[in-house]
Coordinates of C-alpha atoms and ligand atoms in Angstrom, one line a residue:
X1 CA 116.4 104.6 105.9
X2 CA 113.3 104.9 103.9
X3 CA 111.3 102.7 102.2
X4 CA 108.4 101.0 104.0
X5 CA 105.9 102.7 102.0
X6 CA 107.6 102.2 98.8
X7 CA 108.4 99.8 96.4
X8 CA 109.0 99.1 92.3
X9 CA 106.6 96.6 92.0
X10 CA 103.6 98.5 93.1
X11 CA 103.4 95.4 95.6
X12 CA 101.4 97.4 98.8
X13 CA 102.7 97.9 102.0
X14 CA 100.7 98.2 105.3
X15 CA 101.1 100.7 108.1
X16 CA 100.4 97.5 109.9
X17 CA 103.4 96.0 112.1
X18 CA 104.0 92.5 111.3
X19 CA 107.2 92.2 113.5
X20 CA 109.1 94.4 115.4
X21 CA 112.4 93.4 116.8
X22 CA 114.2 96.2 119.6
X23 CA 117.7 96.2 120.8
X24 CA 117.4 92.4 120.5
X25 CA 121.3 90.3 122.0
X26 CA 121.6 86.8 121.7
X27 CA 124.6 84.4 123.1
X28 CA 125.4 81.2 122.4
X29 CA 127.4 80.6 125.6
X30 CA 130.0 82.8 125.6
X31 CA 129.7 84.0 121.8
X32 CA 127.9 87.2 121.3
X33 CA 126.0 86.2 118.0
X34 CA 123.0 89.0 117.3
X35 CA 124.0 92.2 118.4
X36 CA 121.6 95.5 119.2
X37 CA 119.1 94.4 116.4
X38 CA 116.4 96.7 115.9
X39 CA 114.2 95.9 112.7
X40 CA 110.4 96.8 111.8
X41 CA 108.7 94.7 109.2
X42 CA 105.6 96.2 107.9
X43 CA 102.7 93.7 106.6
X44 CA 103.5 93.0 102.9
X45 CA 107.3 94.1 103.3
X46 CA 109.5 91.7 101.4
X47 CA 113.0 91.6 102.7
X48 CA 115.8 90.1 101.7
X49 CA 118.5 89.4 104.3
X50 CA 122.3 88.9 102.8
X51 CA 125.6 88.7 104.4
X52 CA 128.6 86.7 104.8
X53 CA 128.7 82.9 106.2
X54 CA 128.5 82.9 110.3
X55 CA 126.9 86.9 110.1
X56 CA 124.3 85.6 111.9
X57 CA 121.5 85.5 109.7
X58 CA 120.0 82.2 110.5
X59 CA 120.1 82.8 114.2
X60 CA 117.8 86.2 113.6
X61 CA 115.4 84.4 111.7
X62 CA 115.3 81.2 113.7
X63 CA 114.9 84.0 116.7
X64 CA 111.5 85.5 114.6
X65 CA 110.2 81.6 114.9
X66 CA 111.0 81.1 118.6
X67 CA 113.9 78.0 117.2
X68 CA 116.2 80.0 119.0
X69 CA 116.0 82.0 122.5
X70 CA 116.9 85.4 122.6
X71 CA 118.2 86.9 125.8
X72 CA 117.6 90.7 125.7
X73 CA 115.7 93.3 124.0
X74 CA 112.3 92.0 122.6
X75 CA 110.6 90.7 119.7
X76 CA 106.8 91.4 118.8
X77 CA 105.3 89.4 116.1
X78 CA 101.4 90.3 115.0
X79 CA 101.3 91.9 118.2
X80 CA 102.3 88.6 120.6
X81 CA 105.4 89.1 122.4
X82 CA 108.1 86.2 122.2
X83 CA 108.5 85.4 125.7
X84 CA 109.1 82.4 127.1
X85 CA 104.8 82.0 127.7
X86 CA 104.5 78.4 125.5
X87 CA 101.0 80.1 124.7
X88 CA 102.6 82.7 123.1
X89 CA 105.4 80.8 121.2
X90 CA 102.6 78.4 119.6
X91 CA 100.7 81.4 118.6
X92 CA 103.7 82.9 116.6
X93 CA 104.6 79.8 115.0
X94 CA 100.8 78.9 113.8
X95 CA 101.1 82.8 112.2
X96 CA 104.6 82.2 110.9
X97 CA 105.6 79.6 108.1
X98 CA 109.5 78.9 108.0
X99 CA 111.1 76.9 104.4
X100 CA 114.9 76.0 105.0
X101 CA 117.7 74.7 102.6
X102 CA 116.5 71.2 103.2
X103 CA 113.4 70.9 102.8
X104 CA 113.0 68.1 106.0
X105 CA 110.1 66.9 104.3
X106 CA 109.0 63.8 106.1
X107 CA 110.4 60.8 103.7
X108 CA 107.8 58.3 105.2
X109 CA 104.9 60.1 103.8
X110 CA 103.6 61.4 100.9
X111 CA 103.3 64.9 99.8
X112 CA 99.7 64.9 100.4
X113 CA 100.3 63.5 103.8
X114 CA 103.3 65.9 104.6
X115 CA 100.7 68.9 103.9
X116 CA 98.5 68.0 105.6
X117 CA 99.9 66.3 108.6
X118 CA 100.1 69.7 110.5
X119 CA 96.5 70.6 109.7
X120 CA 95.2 67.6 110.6
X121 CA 96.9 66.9 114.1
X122 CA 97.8 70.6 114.9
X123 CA 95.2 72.9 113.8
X124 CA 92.4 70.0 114.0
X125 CA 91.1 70.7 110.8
X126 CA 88.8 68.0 109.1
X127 CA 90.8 65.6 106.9
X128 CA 88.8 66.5 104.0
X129 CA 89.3 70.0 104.3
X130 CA 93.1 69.9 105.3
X131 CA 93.2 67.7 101.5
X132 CA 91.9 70.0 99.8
X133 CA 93.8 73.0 101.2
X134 CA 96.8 70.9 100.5
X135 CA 95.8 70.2 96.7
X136 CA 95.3 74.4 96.2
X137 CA 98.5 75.0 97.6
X138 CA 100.3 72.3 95.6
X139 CA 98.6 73.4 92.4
X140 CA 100.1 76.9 93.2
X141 CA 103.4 75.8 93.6
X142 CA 102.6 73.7 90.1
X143 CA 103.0 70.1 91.5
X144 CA 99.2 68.8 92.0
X145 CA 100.4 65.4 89.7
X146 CA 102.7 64.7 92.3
X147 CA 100.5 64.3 95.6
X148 CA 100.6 60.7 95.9
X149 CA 104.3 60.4 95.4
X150 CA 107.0 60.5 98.3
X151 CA 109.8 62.9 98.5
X152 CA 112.6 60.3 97.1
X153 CA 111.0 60.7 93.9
X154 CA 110.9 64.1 93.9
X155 CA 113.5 66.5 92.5
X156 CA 114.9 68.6 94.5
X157 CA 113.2 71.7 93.2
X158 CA 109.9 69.9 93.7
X159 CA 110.7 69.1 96.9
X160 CA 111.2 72.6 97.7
X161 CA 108.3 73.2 96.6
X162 CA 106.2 71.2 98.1
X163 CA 107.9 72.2 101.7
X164 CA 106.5 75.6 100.6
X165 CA 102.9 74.2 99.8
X166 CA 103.5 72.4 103.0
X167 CA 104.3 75.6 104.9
X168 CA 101.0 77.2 103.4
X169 CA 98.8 75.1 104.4
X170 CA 99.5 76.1 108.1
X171 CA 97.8 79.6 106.2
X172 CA 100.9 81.7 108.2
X173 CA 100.8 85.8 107.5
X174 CA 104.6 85.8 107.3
X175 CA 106.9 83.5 105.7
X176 CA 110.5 83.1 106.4
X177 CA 113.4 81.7 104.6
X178 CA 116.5 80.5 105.5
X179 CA 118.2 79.9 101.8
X180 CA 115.8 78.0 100.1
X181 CA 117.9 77.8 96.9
X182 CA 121.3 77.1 97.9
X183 CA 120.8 73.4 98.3
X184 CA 119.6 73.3 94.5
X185 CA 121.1 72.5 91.2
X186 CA 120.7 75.3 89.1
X187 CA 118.1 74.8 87.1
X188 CA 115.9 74.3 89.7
X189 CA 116.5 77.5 91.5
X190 CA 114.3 79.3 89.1
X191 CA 111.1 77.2 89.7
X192 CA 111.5 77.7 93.5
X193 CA 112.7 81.8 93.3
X194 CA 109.1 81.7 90.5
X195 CA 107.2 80.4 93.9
X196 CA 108.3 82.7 95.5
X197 CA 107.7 85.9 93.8
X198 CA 104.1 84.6 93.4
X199 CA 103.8 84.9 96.8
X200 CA 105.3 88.3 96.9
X201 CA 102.9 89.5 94.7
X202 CA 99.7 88.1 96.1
X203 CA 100.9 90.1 99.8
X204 CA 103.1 87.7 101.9
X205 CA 105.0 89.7 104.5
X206 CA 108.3 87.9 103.6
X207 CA 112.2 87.6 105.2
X208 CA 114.1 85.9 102.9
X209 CA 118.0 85.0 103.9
X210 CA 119.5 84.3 100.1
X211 CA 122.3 85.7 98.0
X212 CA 120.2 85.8 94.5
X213 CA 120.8 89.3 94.0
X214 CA 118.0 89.3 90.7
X215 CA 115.7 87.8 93.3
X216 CA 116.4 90.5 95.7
X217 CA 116.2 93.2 93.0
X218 CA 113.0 91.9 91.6
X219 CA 111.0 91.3 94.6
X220 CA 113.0 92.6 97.8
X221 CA 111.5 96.1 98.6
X222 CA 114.1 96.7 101.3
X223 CA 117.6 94.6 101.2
X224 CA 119.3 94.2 104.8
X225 CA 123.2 93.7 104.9
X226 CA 124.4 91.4 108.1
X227 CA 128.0 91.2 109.3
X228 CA 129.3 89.5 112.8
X229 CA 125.8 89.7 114.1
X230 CA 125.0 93.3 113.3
X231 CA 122.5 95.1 111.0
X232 CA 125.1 96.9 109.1
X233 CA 123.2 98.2 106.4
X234 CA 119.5 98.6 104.9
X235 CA 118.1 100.2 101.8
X236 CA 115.7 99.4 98.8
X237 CA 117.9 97.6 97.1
X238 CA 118.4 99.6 94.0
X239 CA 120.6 102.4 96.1
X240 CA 121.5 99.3 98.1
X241 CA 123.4 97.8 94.7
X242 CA 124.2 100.3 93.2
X243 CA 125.7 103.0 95.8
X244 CA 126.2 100.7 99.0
X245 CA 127.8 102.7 101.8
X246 CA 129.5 101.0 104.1
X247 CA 132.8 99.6 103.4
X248 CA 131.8 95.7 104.6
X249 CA 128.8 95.5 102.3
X250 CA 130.8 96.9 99.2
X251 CA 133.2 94.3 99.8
X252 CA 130.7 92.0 100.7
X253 CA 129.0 92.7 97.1
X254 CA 132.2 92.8 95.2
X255 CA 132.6 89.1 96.3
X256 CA 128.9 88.3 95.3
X257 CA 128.2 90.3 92.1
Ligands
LIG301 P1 124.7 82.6 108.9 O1 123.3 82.0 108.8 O2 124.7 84.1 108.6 O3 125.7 81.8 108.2 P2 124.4 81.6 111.7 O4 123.3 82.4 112.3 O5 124.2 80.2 111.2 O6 125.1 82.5 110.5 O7 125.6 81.5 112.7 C1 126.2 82.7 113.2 C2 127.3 82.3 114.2 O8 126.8 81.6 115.3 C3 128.4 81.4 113.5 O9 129.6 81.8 114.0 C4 128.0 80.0 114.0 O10 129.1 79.2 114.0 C5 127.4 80.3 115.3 N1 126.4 79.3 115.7 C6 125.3 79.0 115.0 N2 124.5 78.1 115.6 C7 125.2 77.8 116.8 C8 124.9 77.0 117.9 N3 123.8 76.3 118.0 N4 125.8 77.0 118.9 C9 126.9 77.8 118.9 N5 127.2 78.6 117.9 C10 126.4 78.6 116.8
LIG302 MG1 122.6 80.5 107.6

C-alpha cells in the first residue's frame, strides 16, 4: 500500500490527515457489518470505494458522517473524534458534506431555497450572503437558470446537481458519496461524474462509493475494494485494474468490467 503522495493527475495531496479510521467494528444487532477497518485519508485524497451489494460500504461512510454509530475502534475527522459528544458530531458534519442516490432535495422549496436553507438557519449566515453563495455554487454545477424552479421540474441529473451545490454551500473540506449516479438515466451520469471531477481538481478530499470504473480511473488516486464488511483491497487504481490480487476483487471486477 502506497500511494498517498502520488497520483496521475498531478492533483496534490497533503501530509495533512483529513480522516483517520482505526480498528473501527460496527453491529447492527447481532450482524457484524464493518469489520477491523483501519483507513487514512490524506487532505486532497480522492477515493473511490467499490464492492459488492450489502459489503458494507454505505454503513462506513454513513459511520464518517456520524448517520451511523460505531461501537469500537475510533474515528478522527479534521482532528475531532466521533464520540458520542453532540459538540463533536455537529462539528464533523458542518466540515463534512454527504450527496446520496436520491438526492432528498426538499420538494416544497426551490433550489435557491434548498441551498440555502442550511446556511441560513444552521450556520446563521445573512440571507443575502447565503444567496449568493448558493448562486456560485449552482453556476459551478452549471444550473444558475434554474434557481427559482422546484425539484419536480428538474431532471434528475440536475437535481443531483443541485444536491451537490446544495452540499457546498455548507463550504465542508470533505465530501462523501454514497452512489450519486446509480439512480440516473444514462445520459445524465456524465453531467454529475463532470461535477464531480471539478471538484477533484480544485482539492476536495473526496470518498466516493460508485462502480464507474472510468470515473475511478480518471480521478480516484487510490481505489478501495469492500467485501462482507472488510477492507479487502487498496491500491491506485491502475495496479488495482489491471493486476488486482486478491481472488474476491478479481471476481468482483470480472462481474463489473
Ligand atoms: P452496501 O452499501 O455495500 O450495499 P450497506 O452498508 O448498505 O452495504 O449494508 C451492509 C449490510 O448491512 C447489508 O447486509 C445490509 O442488509 C445491512 N444493513 C444495512 N443497514 C442496516 C440497518 N439499518 N439495520 C440492519 N442491517 C442493515
Ligand atoms: Mg450502499
Amino acid at each position: 500500500m502506497a500511494m498517498a503522495d502520488t497520483n496521475t493527475q498531478g492533483m496534490t495531496v497533503s501530509d495533512e490527515v483529513a480522516i483517520e479510521i482505526k480498528n473501527m467494528n460496527k453491529w447492527y444487532g447481532q450482524f457484524h457489518v464493518l469489520r477491523d477497518i483501519d483507513l487514512t485519508v490524506q487532505r486532497g485524497e480522492r477515493i473511490v470505494i467499490c464492492g459488492p451489494s450489502g459489503s458494507g460500504k454505505s454503513t462506513l461512510i454513513r459511520c464518517i458522517n456520524a448517520l451511523e454509530e460505531h461501537q469500537q475502534g475510533s474515528i478522527v475527522v479534521d482532528g475531532v473524534p466521533l464520540s458520542s459528544d453532540l459538540k463533536n458530531i455537529d462539528k464533523i458534519r458542518s466540515e463534512v458534506g454527504m450527496c446520496f442516490q436520491h438526492f432528498n432535495l426538499f420538494p416544497h422549496l426551490t433550489i435557491m431555497e434548498n441551498c440555502t436553507l442550511a446556511p441560513i438557519w444552521v450556520r446563521k449566515i445573512p440571507k443575502k450572503e447565503a444567496e449568493e453563495t448558493a448562486m456560485h455554487f449552482l453556476e459551478k454545477v452549471k444550473i444558475p437558470e434554474q434557481a427559482d424552479k422546484y425539484p419536480g421540474q428538474l431532471s434528475g441529473g440536475q437535481q443531483q446537481r443541485v444536491a451537490i451545490a446544495r452540499s457546498l454551500c455548507m463550504r465542508p473540506r470533505i465530501m462523501l458519496f454514497d452512489e450519486p449516479t446509480s439512480a440516473l438515466d444514462p445520459e445524465m451520469i456524465k453531467e454529475v461524474l463532470d461535477t464531480m471531477i471539478q471538484l477533484a481538481e480544485e482539492g476536495m478530499t473526496m470518498l466516493c462509493v460508485t462502480h464507474e470504473m472510468g470515473f475511478a480511473r480518471q480521478v480516484a488516486n487510490r481505489v478501495i475494494f469492500m467485501d462482507a464488511g472488510q477492507i479487502v483491497e487498496q491500491n491506485a487504481p491502475e495496479p488495482f485494474f489491471t493486476d488486482p490480487q486478491n481472488e474476491r476483487t478479481k471476481l468482483f471486477l470480472s462481474q463489473i468490467l
